[in-house]
């Protein structure tokens, strides 16, 4: 069936059907119903490839993220999918596992105009070259929006949607200080990454504001993984002046820390308090439930995708970060230090 058949059955012009397919809001509701019913009866399917070619758009967006299995990113992706569905975009996901290998396949997709833009979710840049080399591939740098935090310095100029990580981490640390803790350790992410740098900064600023010194033995890299956090926790537990609380830069590392604390025969929070960051869906059902900083993950995904859509449509979205609210969720993994 063709668009001509739809127009004939609906009793409207071909131009009206075309307008309905491209901008349904520009067609009166009564006419929309007639065209919609005609499409249903005829089984007409528009040639999306041809329509996108005329528009100069592919309706495809590449999302680059560290791990599709991470519950935090799963939440962000739900928000992205919701807006993508509303706006008529398909999503192509690229998982990096924090590797630094080149993304030739994906940069080719974007620069050959097979995709309209990129969302980077706390991931390394897909462009391993400098900006001059990237633009020299035969096309402009496509619209890019960073969801969550910029990981590398070259991503900081791009627009982003995130929480105030430094403020949120300071609040988590202040919570432990208010409980009476003085020896508070911090398990960070990758040392070379910006991902948790602001969270470490917030931790250090809260400790300094309380007049508490930070031993460099208390700041340990956990590589943002369960295994990395377990190794970091073993190092902390082996210290002569063992910390009475551990603040982890994400919930996955907090889970690893809790596992290792129990293996050492210690109790949470009676012997050591643990605080995480993200409030993933498992945080509330851990034993004990995890005190953590909650990020509005689906809102981050929605706002990131909407910002990218505006950029693709030629809108001025600026280069600064869009800050969303966070909140400290106090549960049973944090308490006063042992006497």
Coordinates of C-alpha atoms in Angstrom, one line a residue:
X1 CA 0.0 0.0 0.0
X2 CA 1.2 3.5 -0.7
X3 CA 0.6 6.9 0.8
X4 CA -1.7 7.6 -2.1
X5 CA -4.0 4.7 -1.0
X6 CA -4.0 6.1 2.6
X7 CA -5.0 9.6 1.4
X8 CA -7.8 8.2 -0.8
X9 CA -9.3 6.1 2.0
X10 CA -9.0 8.9 4.5
X11 CA -10.5 11.4 2.1
X12 CA -7.6 13.8 2.5
X13 CA -4.7 15.0 0.3
X14 CA -1.4 13.2 0.1
X15 CA 0.2 16.3 1.6
X16 CA -2.0 15.9 4.7
X17 CA -1.0 12.3 5.2
X18 CA 2.7 13.3 4.8
X19 CA 2.2 16.1 7.3
X20 CA 0.6 13.6 9.7
X21 CA 3.5 11.2 9.4
X22 CA 6.1 13.9 9.9
X23 CA 4.4 16.4 12.3
X24 CA 1.2 14.9 13.6
X25 CA 0.7 17.9 16.0
X26 CA 0.3 20.1 12.9
X27 CA -2.8 18.2 11.8
X28 CA -6.3 18.7 13.4
X29 CA -7.4 16.0 15.8
X30 CA -10.4 15.0 13.6
X31 CA -8.2 14.6 10.5
X32 CA -5.5 12.8 12.6
X33 CA -8.1 10.2 13.5
X34 CA -9.2 9.6 9.9
X35 CA -5.6 9.2 8.7
X36 CA -4.7 7.0 11.6
X37 CA -7.7 4.7 10.9
X38 CA -6.8 4.6 7.1
X39 CA -3.2 3.6 8.0
X40 CA -4.6 0.8 10.2
X41 CA -6.9 -0.5 7.6
X42 CA -4.4 -0.4 4.7
X43 CA -1.4 -1.6 6.8
X44 CA 0.7 1.2 5.3
X45 CA 4.2 1.4 6.6
X46 CA 6.2 4.6 5.8
X47 CA 9.7 4.2 4.3
X48 CA 11.6 5.3 7.3
X49 CA 15.0 5.2 5.5
X50 CA 13.8 7.4 2.7
X51 CA 12.1 9.8 5.1
X52 CA 15.2 10.1 7.3
X53 CA 17.3 10.7 4.2
X54 CA 15.1 13.6 3.2
X55 CA 15.3 15.0 6.7
X56 CA 19.1 14.5 6.9
X57 CA 18.6 12.4 10.0
X58 CA 19.0 8.7 10.8
X59 CA 16.9 8.7 14.0
X60 CA 19.8 6.6 15.6
X61 CA 21.7 7.5 18.7
X62 CA 24.8 5.7 20.0
X63 CA 25.0 5.3 23.8
X64 CA 28.4 4.5 25.2
X65 CA 28.5 3.1 28.7
X66 CA 30.9 1.0 30.9
X67 CA 28.7 -2.0 31.6
X68 CA 25.2 -3.0 30.5
X69 CA 24.9 -5.2 33.6
X70 CA 25.5 -2.3 36.1
X71 CA 22.2 -1.6 37.9
X72 CA 23.0 2.1 38.0
X73 CA 23.4 2.4 34.3
X74 CA 20.3 0.2 33.8
X75 CA 18.3 2.8 35.6
X76 CA 19.8 5.6 33.4
X77 CA 19.0 3.6 30.3
X78 CA 15.3 3.3 31.3
X79 CA 15.1 7.1 31.2
X80 CA 17.0 7.3 27.8
X81 CA 14.7 4.6 26.3
X82 CA 11.6 6.4 27.4
X83 CA 12.5 9.7 25.7
X84 CA 14.0 7.9 22.7
X85 CA 10.7 6.2 22.2
X86 CA 8.8 9.4 22.5
X87 CA 11.1 11.2 20.0
X88 CA 11.3 8.3 17.5
X89 CA 14.9 7.4 18.0
X90 CA 16.6 4.0 18.0
X91 CA 19.5 3.3 20.4
X92 CA 22.7 1.5 19.6
X93 CA 24.6 0.6 22.8
X94 CA 28.4 0.3 23.0
X95 CA 29.8 -1.3 26.2
X96 CA 33.4 -0.3 27.1
X97 CA 34.2 -2.0 30.4
X98 CA 36.4 1.1 30.9
X99 CA 38.8 -0.1 28.2
X100 CA 40.8 2.5 26.2
X101 CA 40.7 0.7 22.9
X102 CA 39.7 2.7 19.8
X103 CA 36.1 3.0 18.8
X104 CA 36.6 3.0 15.0
X105 CA 33.4 1.1 14.3
X106 CA 31.3 3.6 16.2
X107 CA 33.1 6.8 15.1
X108 CA 32.6 5.7 11.5
X109 CA 28.9 5.2 12.2
X110 CA 28.6 8.7 13.5
X111 CA 30.8 10.5 11.0
X112 CA 29.3 8.7 8.0
X113 CA 26.0 10.1 9.2
X114 CA 24.6 6.7 10.1
X115 CA 23.8 8.1 13.6
X116 CA 22.7 11.5 14.7
X117 CA 24.5 11.9 18.1
X118 CA 26.2 10.2 21.1
X119 CA 25.4 9.8 24.7
X120 CA 28.4 9.1 26.9
X121 CA 27.4 7.5 30.3
X122 CA 30.3 7.9 32.6
X123 CA 32.5 6.5 29.9
X124 CA 35.8 7.2 28.2
X125 CA 35.6 9.2 25.0
X126 CA 35.1 7.3 21.8
X127 CA 37.4 9.7 20.1
X128 CA 41.0 8.7 20.9
X129 CA 42.4 11.5 18.8
X130 CA 42.5 15.2 19.4
X131 CA 39.6 17.4 18.3
X132 CA 41.5 18.5 15.2
X133 CA 42.0 14.9 14.1
X134 CA 38.4 14.0 14.8
X135 CA 37.0 16.9 12.7
X136 CA 39.5 16.0 10.0
X137 CA 37.7 12.7 9.4
X138 CA 35.4 14.4 7.0
X139 CA 32.6 15.6 9.2
X140 CA 31.9 17.8 12.2
X141 CA 31.9 16.6 15.7
X142 CA 28.4 15.2 16.2
X143 CA 26.2 16.3 19.1
X144 CA 27.5 14.7 22.3
X145 CA 25.9 14.9 25.8
X146 CA 27.6 13.3 28.8
X147 CA 25.2 11.5 31.2
X148 CA 26.5 11.4 34.8
X149 CA 30.2 12.4 35.2
X150 CA 32.9 13.2 32.7
X151 CA 35.5 10.6 33.0
X152 CA 38.4 12.2 31.1
X153 CA 39.5 15.9 30.8
X154 CA 38.7 16.0 27.1
X155 CA 35.1 15.3 27.9
X156 CA 34.6 18.2 30.3
X157 CA 33.7 20.8 27.6
X158 CA 30.7 18.7 26.5
X159 CA 27.3 19.4 28.0
X160 CA 26.4 17.0 30.8
X161 CA 23.6 16.0 33.2
X162 CA 24.7 15.0 36.7
X163 CA 24.4 15.5 40.4
X164 CA 26.7 17.8 42.4
X165 CA 29.1 15.0 43.3
X166 CA 31.3 17.0 45.6
X167 CA 28.4 18.3 47.6
X168 CA 26.8 14.9 47.8
X169 CA 30.0 13.2 49.0
X170 CA 30.5 15.9 51.5
X171 CA 27.1 15.3 52.9
X172 CA 27.7 11.5 53.2
X173 CA 31.0 12.2 55.0
X174 CA 29.4 14.8 57.3
X175 CA 26.8 12.1 58.2
X176 CA 29.6 9.8 59.4
X177 CA 31.3 12.7 61.2
X178 CA 28.0 13.6 63.0
X179 CA 27.8 10.0 64.2
X180 CA 31.2 10.5 65.9
X181 CA 33.5 8.9 63.4
X182 CA 37.0 10.4 63.1
X183 CA 38.8 7.6 61.2
X184 CA 36.9 7.6 57.9
X185 CA 38.4 5.8 54.8
X186 CA 37.4 6.5 51.2
X187 CA 37.4 3.8 48.5
X188 CA 37.7 5.7 45.2
X189 CA 37.3 4.7 41.6
X190 CA 40.0 4.5 38.9
X191 CA 42.9 6.7 39.9
X192 CA 43.3 8.1 36.4
X193 CA 39.6 8.8 35.9
X194 CA 37.6 11.9 36.7
X195 CA 34.6 9.7 37.5
X196 CA 35.0 9.8 41.3
X197 CA 37.4 12.7 41.6
X198 CA 34.7 15.2 42.8
X199 CA 33.4 12.6 45.3
X200 CA 36.9 12.3 46.8
X201 CA 37.1 16.1 46.8
X202 CA 33.8 16.3 48.7
X203 CA 35.1 13.7 51.2
X204 CA 38.3 15.5 51.8
X205 CA 36.6 18.9 52.2
X206 CA 34.2 17.6 54.8
X207 CA 37.0 16.0 56.8
X208 CA 39.0 19.3 56.6
X209 CA 36.0 21.3 57.7
X210 CA 35.6 19.1 60.7
X211 CA 39.3 19.5 61.6
X212 CA 40.0 15.8 60.9
X213 CA 43.3 14.8 59.2
X214 CA 43.1 12.3 56.3
X215 CA 45.8 9.7 56.4
X216 CA 46.8 8.8 52.8
X217 CA 46.5 5.2 53.8
X218 CA 42.7 5.8 54.2
X219 CA 42.2 6.7 50.5
X220 CA 42.4 3.5 48.4
X221 CA 41.5 2.8 44.8
X222 CA 38.7 0.3 44.3
X223 CA 38.5 0.4 40.5
X224 CA 34.7 0.8 40.7
X225 CA 34.3 -3.0 41.0
X226 CA 33.4 -5.5 43.6
X227 CA 36.8 -7.2 43.3
X228 CA 38.6 -3.9 43.5
X229 CA 36.7 -2.8 46.6
X230 CA 37.4 -6.1 48.3
X231 CA 41.1 -5.8 47.8
X232 CA 41.0 -2.2 49.0
X233 CA 39.0 -3.2 52.1
X234 CA 41.6 -5.8 53.0
X235 CA 44.3 -3.1 52.9
X236 CA 42.2 -0.9 55.1
X237 CA 41.4 -3.6 57.7
X238 CA 45.2 -4.5 57.9
X239 CA 46.0 -1.0 59.1
X240 CA 47.1 -0.6 62.7
X241 CA 44.7 2.4 63.1
X242 CA 41.8 0.7 61.4
X243 CA 39.1 3.0 60.1
X244 CA 35.8 3.0 61.9
X245 CA 33.9 3.9 58.7
X246 CA 34.3 3.4 55.0
X247 CA 32.8 5.7 52.4
X248 CA 32.7 4.1 49.0
X249 CA 32.4 6.0 45.7
X250 CA 29.7 3.7 44.4
X251 CA 27.3 1.1 45.8
X252 CA 29.0 -1.8 44.0
X253 CA 32.2 -1.1 45.8
X254 CA 30.2 -0.7 49.1
X255 CA 28.9 -4.2 48.5
X256 CA 32.4 -5.5 48.0
X257 CA 33.6 -3.7 51.2
X258 CA 30.7 -5.2 53.2
X259 CA 31.6 -8.7 52.0
X260 CA 35.2 -8.4 53.0
X261 CA 34.3 -6.9 56.4
X262 CA 32.2 -9.9 57.2
X263 CA 34.9 -12.3 56.0
X264 CA 37.2 -10.6 58.6
X265 CA 34.7 -11.5 61.4
X266 CA 33.6 -7.9 61.9
X267 CA 30.1 -6.5 62.1
X268 CA 28.3 -3.8 60.2
X269 CA 27.8 -1.2 61.6
X270 CA 28.8 -2.2 65.1
X271 CA 32.5 -2.5 64.2
X272 CA 32.6 -0.5 60.9
X273 CA 30.1 1.7 59.2
X274 CA 29.7 1.6 55.4
X275 CA 28.3 4.3 53.2
X276 CA 27.9 4.0 49.4
X277 CA 26.9 6.3 46.5
X278 CA 24.1 5.8 43.8
X279 CA 21.4 4.0 45.7
X280 CA 21.1 1.1 43.2
X281 CA 18.1 -1.1 43.6
X282 CA 20.0 -3.7 45.7
X283 CA 21.0 -1.1 48.3
X284 CA 17.8 -1.4 50.3
X285 CA 17.8 -5.2 50.5
X286 CA 21.4 -5.6 51.6
X287 CA 22.1 -6.9 55.1
X288 CA 22.2 -4.4 56.7
X289 CA 20.5 -2.0 54.2
X290 CA 23.0 0.4 52.8
X291 CA 23.3 4.1 53.7
X292 CA 24.0 5.8 50.4
X293 CA 23.6 8.9 48.2
X294 CA 20.6 8.5 45.9
X295 CA 20.9 9.8 42.3
X296 CA 17.7 10.2 40.3
X297 CA 18.9 7.7 37.6
X298 CA 15.9 7.7 35.3
X299 CA 15.7 11.5 35.5
X300 CA 19.3 11.7 34.5
X301 CA 18.6 9.4 31.5
X302 CA 15.6 11.4 30.4
X303 CA 17.3 14.8 30.7
X304 CA 20.4 13.6 28.9
X305 CA 18.4 12.2 26.0
X306 CA 16.2 15.3 25.8
X307 CA 19.2 17.6 25.8
X308 CA 20.8 15.5 23.0
X309 CA 17.5 15.7 20.9
X310 CA 17.5 19.4 21.2
X311 CA 21.1 19.5 20.0
X312 CA 20.4 17.2 17.1
X313 CA 17.5 19.5 16.1
X314 CA 19.9 22.5 16.1
X315 CA 19.0 24.0 19.4
X316 CA 21.5 25.8 21.6
X317 CA 21.9 23.6 24.7
X318 CA 25.1 25.3 26.1
X319 CA 28.2 23.5 27.3
X320 CA 27.7 23.6 31.1
X321 CA 26.4 20.8 33.3
X322 CA 22.8 20.4 34.2
X323 CA 22.7 19.6 37.9
X324 CA 19.9 17.4 39.2
X325 CA 19.1 16.9 42.9
X326 CA 20.5 14.1 45.1
X327 CA 19.6 13.0 48.6
X328 CA 21.3 11.1 51.4
X329 CA 19.4 7.9 52.3
X330 CA 20.3 6.9 55.8
X331 CA 19.8 3.2 56.5
X332 CA 21.2 0.6 58.9
X333 CA 24.8 0.3 57.6
X334 CA 26.0 3.4 59.5
X335 CA 26.0 4.0 63.2
X336 CA 28.2 5.5 65.9
X337 CA 31.7 4.1 66.1
X338 CA 32.6 1.4 68.6
X339 CA 33.6 2.7 72.0

